[in-house]
PDB file of C-alpha atoms in Angstrom:
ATOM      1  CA  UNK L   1       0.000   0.000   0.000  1.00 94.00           C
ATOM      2  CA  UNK L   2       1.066   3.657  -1.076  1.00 97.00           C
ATOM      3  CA  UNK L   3       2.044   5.570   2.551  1.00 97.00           C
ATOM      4  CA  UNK L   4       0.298   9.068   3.197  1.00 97.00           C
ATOM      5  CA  UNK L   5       3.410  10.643   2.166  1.00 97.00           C
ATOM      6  CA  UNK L   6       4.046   8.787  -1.290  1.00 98.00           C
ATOM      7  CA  UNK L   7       0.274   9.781  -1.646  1.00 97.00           C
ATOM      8  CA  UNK L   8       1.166  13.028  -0.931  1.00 98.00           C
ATOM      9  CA  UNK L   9       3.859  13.491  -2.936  1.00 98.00           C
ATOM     10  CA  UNK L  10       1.982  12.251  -6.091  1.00 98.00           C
ATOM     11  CA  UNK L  11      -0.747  14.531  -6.054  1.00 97.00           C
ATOM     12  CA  UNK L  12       1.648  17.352  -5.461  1.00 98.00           C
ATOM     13  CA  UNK L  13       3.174  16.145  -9.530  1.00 97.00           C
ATOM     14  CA  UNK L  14      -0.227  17.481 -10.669  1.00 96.00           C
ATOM     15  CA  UNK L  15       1.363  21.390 -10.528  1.00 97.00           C
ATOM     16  CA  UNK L  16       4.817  22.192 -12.308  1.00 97.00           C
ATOM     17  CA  UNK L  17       5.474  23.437  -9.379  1.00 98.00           C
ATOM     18  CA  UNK L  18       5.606  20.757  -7.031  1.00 98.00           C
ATOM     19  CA  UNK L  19       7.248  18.700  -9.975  1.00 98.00           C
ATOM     20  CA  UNK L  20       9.743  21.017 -10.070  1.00 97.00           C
ATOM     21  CA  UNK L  21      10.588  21.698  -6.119  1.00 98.00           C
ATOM     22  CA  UNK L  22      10.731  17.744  -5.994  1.00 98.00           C
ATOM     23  CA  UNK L  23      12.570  16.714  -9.137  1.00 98.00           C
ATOM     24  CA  UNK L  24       9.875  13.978  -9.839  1.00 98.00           C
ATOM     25  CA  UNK L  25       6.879  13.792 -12.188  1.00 98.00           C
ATOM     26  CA  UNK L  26       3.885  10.945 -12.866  1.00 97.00           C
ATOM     27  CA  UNK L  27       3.925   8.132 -15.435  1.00 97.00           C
ATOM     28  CA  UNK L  28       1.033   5.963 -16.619  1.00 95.00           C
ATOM     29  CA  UNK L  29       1.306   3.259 -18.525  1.00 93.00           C
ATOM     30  CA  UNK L  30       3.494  -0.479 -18.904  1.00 93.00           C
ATOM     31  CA  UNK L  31       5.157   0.926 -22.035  1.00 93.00           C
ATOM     32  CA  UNK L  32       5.822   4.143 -20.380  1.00 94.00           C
ATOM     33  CA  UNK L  33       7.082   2.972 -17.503  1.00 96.00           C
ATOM     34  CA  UNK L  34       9.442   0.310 -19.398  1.00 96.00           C
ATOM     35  CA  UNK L  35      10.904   3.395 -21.084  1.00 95.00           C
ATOM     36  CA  UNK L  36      11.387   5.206 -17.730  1.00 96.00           C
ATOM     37  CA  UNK L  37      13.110   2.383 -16.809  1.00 93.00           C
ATOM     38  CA  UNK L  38      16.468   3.819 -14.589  1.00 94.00           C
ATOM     39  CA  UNK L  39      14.251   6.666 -13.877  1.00 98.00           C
ATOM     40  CA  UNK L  40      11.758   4.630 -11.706  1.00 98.00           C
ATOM     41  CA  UNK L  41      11.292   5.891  -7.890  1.00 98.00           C
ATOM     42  CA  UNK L  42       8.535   3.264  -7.621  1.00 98.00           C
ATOM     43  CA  UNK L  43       5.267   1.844  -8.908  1.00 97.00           C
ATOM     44  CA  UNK L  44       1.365   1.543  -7.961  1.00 97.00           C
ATOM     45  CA  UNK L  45      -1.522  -0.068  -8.868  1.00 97.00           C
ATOM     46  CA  UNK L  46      -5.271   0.067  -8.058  1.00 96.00           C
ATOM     47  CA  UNK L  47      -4.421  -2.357  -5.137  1.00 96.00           C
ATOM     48  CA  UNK L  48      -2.240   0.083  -3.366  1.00 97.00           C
ATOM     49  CA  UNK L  49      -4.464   3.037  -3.278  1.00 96.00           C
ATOM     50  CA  UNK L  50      -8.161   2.783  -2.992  1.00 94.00           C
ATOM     51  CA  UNK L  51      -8.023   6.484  -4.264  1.00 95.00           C
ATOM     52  CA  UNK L  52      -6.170   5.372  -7.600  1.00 96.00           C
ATOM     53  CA  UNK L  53      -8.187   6.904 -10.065  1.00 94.00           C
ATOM     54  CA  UNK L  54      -7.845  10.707  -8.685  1.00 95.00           C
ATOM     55  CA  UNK L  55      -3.821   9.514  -8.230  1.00 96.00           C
ATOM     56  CA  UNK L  56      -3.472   9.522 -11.812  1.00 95.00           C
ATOM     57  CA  UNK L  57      -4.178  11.956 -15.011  1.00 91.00           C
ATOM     58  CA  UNK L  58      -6.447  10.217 -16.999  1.00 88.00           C
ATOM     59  CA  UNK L  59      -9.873   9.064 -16.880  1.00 85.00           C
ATOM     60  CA  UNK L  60      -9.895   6.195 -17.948  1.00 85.00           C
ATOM     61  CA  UNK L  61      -6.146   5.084 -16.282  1.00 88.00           C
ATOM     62  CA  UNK L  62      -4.205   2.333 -16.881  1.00 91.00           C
ATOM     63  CA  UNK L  63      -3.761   0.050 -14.236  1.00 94.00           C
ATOM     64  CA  UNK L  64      -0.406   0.482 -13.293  1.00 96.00           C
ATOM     65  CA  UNK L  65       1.742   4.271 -12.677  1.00 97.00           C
ATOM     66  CA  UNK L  66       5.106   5.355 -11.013  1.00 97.00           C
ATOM     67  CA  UNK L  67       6.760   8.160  -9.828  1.00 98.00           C
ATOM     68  CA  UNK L  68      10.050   9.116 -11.785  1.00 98.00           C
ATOM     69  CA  UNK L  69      12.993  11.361 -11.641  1.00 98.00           C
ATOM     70  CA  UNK L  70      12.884  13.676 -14.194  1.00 98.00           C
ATOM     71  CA  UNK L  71      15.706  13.670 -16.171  1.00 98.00           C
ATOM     72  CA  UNK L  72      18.257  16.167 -16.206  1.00 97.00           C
ATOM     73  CA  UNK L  73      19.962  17.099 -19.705  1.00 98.00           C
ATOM     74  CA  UNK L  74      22.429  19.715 -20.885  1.00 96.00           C
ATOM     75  CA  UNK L  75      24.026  21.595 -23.393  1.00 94.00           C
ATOM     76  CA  UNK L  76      26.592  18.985 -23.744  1.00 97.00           C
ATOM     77  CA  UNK L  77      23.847  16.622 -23.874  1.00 98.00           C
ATOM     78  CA  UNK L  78      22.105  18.569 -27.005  1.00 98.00           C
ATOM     79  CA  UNK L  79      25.013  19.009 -28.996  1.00 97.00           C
ATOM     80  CA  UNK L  80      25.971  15.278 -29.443  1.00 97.00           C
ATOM     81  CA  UNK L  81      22.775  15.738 -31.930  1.00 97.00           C
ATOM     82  CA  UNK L  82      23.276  16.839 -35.117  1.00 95.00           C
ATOM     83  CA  UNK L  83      19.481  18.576 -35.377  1.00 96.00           C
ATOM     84  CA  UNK L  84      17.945  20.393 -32.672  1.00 98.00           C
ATOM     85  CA  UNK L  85      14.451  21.244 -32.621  1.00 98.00           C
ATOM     86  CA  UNK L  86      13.413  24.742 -30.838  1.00 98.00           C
ATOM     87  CA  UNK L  87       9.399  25.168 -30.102  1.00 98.00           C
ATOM     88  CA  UNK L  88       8.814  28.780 -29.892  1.00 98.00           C
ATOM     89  CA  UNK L  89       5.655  29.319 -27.461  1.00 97.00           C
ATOM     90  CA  UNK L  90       4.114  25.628 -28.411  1.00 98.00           C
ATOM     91  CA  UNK L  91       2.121  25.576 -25.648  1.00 96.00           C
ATOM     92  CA  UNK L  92      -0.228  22.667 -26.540  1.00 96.00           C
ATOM     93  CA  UNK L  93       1.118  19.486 -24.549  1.00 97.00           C
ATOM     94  CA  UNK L  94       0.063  16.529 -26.890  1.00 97.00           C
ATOM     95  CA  UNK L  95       2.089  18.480 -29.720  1.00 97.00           C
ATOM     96  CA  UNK L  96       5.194  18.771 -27.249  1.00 98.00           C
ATOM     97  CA  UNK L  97       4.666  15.139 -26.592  1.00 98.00           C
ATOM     98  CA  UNK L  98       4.088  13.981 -30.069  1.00 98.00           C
ATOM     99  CA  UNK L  99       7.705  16.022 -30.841  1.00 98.00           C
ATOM    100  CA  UNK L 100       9.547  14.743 -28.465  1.00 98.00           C
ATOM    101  CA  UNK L 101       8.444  11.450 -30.082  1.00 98.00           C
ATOM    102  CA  UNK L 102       9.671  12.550 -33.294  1.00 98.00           C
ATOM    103  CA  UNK L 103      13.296  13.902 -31.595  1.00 98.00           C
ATOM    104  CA  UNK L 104      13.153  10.365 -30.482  1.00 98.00           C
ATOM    105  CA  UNK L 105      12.792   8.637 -34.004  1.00 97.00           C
ATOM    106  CA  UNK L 106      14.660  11.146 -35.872  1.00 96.00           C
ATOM    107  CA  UNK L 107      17.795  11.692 -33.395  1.00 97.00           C
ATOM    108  CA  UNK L 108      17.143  15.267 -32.879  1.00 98.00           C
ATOM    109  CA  UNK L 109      17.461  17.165 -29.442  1.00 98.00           C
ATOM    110  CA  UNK L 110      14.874  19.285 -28.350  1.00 98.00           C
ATOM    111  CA  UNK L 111      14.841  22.995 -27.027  1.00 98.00           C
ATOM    112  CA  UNK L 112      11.797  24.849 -25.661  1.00 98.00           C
ATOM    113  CA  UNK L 113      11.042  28.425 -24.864  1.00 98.00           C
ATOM    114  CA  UNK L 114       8.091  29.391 -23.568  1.00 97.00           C
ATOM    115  CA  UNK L 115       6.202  26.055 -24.513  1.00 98.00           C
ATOM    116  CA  UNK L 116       4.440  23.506 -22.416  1.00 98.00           C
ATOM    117  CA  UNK L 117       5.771  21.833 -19.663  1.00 98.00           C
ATOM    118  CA  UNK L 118       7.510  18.932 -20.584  1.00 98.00           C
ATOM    119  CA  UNK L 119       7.159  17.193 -17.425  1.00 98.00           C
ATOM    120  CA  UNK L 120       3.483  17.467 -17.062  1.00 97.00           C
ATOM    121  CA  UNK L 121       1.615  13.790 -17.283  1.00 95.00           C
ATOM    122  CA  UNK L 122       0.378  14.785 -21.071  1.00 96.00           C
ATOM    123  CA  UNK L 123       3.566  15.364 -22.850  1.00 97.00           C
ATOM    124  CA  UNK L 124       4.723  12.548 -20.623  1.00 97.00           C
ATOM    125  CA  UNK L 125       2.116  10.245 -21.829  1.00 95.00           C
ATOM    126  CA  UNK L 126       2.077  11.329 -25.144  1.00 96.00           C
ATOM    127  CA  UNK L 127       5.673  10.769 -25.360  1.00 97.00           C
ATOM    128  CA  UNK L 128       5.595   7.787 -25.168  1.00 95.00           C
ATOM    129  CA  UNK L 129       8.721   7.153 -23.288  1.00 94.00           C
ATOM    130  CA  UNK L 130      10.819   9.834 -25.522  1.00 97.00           C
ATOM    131  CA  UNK L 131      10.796  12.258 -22.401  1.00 98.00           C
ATOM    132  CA  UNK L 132      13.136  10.095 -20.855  1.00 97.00           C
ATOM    133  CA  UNK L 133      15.616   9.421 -23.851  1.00 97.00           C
ATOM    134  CA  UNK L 134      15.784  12.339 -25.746  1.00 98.00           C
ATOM    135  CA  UNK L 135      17.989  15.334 -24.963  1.00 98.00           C
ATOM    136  CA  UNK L 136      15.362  18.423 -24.065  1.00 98.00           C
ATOM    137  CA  UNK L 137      16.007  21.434 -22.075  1.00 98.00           C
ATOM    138  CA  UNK L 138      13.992  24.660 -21.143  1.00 98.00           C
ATOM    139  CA  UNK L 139      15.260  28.109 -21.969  1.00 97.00           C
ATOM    140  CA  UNK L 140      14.182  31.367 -20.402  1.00 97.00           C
ATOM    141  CA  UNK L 141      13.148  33.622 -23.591  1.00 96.00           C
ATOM    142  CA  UNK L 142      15.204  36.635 -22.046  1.00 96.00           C
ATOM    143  CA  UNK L 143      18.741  35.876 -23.319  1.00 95.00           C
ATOM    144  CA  UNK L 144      17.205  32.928 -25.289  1.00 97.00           C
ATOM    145  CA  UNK L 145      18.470  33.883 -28.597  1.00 97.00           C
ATOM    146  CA  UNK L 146      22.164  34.361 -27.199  1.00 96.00           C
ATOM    147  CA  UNK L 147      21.983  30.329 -26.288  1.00 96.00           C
ATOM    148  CA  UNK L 148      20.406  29.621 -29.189  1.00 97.00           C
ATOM    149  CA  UNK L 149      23.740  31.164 -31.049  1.00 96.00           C
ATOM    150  CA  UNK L 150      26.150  29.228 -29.026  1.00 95.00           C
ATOM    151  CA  UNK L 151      25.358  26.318 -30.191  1.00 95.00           C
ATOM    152  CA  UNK L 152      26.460  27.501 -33.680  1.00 94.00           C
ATOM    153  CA  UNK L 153      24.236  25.522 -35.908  1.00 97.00           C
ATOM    154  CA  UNK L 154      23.113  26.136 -39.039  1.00 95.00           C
ATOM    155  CA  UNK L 155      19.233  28.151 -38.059  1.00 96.00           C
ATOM    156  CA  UNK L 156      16.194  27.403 -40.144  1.00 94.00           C
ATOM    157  CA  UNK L 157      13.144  28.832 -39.106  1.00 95.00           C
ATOM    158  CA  UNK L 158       9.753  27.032 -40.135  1.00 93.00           C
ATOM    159  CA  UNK L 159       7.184  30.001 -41.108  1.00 90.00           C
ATOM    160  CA  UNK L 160       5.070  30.727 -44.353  1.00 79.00           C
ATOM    161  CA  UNK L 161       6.446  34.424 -45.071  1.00 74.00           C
ATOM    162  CA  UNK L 162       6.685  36.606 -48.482  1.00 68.00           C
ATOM    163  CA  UNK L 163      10.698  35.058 -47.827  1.00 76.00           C
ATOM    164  CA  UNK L 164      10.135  31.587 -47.282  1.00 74.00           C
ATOM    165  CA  UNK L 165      11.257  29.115 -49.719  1.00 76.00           C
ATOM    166  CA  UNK L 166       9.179  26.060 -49.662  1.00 71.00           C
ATOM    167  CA  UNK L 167      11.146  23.039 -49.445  1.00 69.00           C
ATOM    168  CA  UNK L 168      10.516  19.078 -48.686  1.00 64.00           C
ATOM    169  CA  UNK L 169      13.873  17.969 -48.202  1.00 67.00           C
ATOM    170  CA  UNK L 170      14.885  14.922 -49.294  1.00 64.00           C
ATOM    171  CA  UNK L 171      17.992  11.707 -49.433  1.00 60.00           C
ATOM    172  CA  UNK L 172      19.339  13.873 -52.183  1.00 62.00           C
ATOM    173  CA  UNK L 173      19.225  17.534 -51.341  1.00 65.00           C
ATOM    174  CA  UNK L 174      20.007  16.459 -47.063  1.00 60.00           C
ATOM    175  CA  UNK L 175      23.244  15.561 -48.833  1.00 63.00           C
ATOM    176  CA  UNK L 176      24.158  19.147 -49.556  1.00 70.00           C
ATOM    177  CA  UNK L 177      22.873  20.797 -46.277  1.00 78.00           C
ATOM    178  CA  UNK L 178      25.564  21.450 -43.290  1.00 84.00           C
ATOM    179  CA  UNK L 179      26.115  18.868 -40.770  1.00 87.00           C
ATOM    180  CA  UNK L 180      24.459  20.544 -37.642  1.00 95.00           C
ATOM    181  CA  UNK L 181      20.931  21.672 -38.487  1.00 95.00           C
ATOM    182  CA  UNK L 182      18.494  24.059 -35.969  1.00 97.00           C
ATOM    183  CA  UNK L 183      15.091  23.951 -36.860  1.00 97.00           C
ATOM    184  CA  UNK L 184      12.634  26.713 -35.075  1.00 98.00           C
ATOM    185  CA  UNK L 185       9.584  25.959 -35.279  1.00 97.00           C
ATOM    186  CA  UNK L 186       6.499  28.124 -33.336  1.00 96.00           C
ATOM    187  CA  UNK L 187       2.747  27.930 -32.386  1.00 90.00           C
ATOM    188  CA  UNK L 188      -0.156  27.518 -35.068  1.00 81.00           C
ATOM    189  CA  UNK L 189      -1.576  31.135 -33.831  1.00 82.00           C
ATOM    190  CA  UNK L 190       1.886  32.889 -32.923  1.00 86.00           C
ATOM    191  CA  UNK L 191       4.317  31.771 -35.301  1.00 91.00           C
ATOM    192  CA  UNK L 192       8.134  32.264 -34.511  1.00 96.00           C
ATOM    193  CA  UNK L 193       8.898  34.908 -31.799  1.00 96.00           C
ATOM    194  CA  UNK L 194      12.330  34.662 -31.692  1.00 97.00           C
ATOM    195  CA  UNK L 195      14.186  37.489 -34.250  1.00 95.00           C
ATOM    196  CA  UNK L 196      17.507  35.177 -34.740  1.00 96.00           C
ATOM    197  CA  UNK L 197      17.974  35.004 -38.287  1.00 94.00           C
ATOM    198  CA  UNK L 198      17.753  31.902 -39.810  1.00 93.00           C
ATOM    199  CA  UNK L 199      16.920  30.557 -43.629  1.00 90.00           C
ATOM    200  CA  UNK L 200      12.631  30.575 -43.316  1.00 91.00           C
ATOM    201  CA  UNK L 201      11.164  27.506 -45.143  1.00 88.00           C
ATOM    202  CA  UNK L 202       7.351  26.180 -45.932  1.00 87.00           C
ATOM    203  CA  UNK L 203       5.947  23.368 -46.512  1.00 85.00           C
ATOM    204  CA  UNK L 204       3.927  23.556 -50.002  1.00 81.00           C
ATOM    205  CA  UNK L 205       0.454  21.944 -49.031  1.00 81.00           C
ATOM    206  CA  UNK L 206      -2.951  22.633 -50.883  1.00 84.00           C
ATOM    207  CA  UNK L 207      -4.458  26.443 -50.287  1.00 78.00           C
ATOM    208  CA  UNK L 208      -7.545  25.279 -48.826  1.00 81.00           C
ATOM    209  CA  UNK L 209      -5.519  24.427 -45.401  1.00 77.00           C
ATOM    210  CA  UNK L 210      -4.643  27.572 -43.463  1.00 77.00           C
ATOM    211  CA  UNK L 211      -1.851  26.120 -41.651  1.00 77.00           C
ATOM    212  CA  UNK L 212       0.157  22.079 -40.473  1.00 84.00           C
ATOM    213  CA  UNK L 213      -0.414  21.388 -37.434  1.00 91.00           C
ATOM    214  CA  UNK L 214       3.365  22.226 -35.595  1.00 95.00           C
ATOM    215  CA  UNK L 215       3.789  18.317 -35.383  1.00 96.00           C
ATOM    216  CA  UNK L 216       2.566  17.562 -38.741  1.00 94.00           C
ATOM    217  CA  UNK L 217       5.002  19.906 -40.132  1.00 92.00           C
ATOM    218  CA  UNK L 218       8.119  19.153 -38.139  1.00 95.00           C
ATOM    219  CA  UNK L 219       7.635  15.303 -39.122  1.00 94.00           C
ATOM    220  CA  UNK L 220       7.927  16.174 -42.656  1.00 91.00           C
ATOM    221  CA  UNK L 221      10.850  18.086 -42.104  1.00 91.00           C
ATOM    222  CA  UNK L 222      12.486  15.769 -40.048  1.00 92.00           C
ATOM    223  CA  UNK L 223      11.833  12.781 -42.161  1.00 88.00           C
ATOM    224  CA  UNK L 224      13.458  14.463 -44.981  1.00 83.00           C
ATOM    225  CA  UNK L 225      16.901  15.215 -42.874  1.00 83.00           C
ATOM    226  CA  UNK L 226      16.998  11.684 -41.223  1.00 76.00           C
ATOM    227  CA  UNK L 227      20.023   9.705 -43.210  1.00 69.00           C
TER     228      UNK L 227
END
């Protein structure tokens, strides 16, 4: 049986702030849990909490949760990646989750500024596991664009603008393109915020859709630069 203050203590991971002042966050799921793996503080099930369901984030839960460490990343940690994904203001956490999916199967790092909390139990969920195993980091947006610049990639920026060049990269033009890649890429309403120059590109797509979705778009993209 779960003690009062393991109880306690997982209710608190509903708020990023008591996720953040303990270092641990909520994950649902066998698969996700399999991918926490090293991450694990412990596990509970239906039978050791006769409050369960209001434990847990979703409403229909899964019959089985933990409590995990969230994992700590840095710069060093990003670089090793030869594309790094920045969300500008992406504030929707299934699209943070889905992304960090596709950092997962594309070998990107991920950077976010101003955009959902990536420890929250949706982009953990909808992550699949990728939370854990792909190199993410938060950046304050004052002084963001000075980081951004140290990492001295080569900066694309993913907007429809009277500048953009629309492009679907491919096996043969990824050939040509330099070796480190930065991709910025903002919210649906918003766009880019950030005023570091980069090369803008668009994604060519029949006039009677407004706009991808962020996730949509950064999957093309990405499968296009994977080698």
């Amino acid at each position: 049986m779960l003690t009062a203050r393991q109880e306690k203590l997982i209710r608190s991971l509903e708020a990023k702030k008591g996720r953040r002042e303990s270092g641990f966050c909520l994950v649902e799921g066998e698969k996700n849990i399999a991918e926490a793996k090293k991450f694990i503080e412990f596990t509970f099930t239906p039978e050791d909490s006769d409050d369960f369901s209001s434990l847990v984030d979703t409403v229909t839960p899964q019959p089985l949760a933990a409590v995990a460490r969230i994992p700590i990343f840095t710069k060093e940690d990003i670089i090793q990646r030869s594309i790094i994904v920045v969300l500008d203001g992406v504030q929707d956490p299934g699209n943070v989750g889905t992304i960090l999916r596709l950092c997962l199967g594309f070998d990107a790092a991920l950077v976010l500024i101003e955009s959902a909390d990536p420890s929250s139990p949706k982009v953990v969920r909808s992550s699949a596991g990728a939370f854990f195993n792909v190199p993410w980091v938060e950046v304050e947006r004052p002084g963001a664009e000075a980081v951004l610049s140290e990492f001295k990639y080569e900066i694309f920026r993913l907007e429809k603008t009277a500048n953009s060049k629309a492009v679907i990269f491919n096996a043969e033009t990824a050939t040509s393109l330099p070796k480190k890649i930065m991709i910025i890429a903002g919210s649906e309403g918003q766009g880019i915020k950030l005023s570091i120059k980069g090369a803008s590109l668009s994604i060519p797509h029949n006039a009677a859709l407004e706009s991808l979705n962020v996730a949509s778009a950064l999957a093309i993209i990405l499968s296009g630069l994977y080698k």
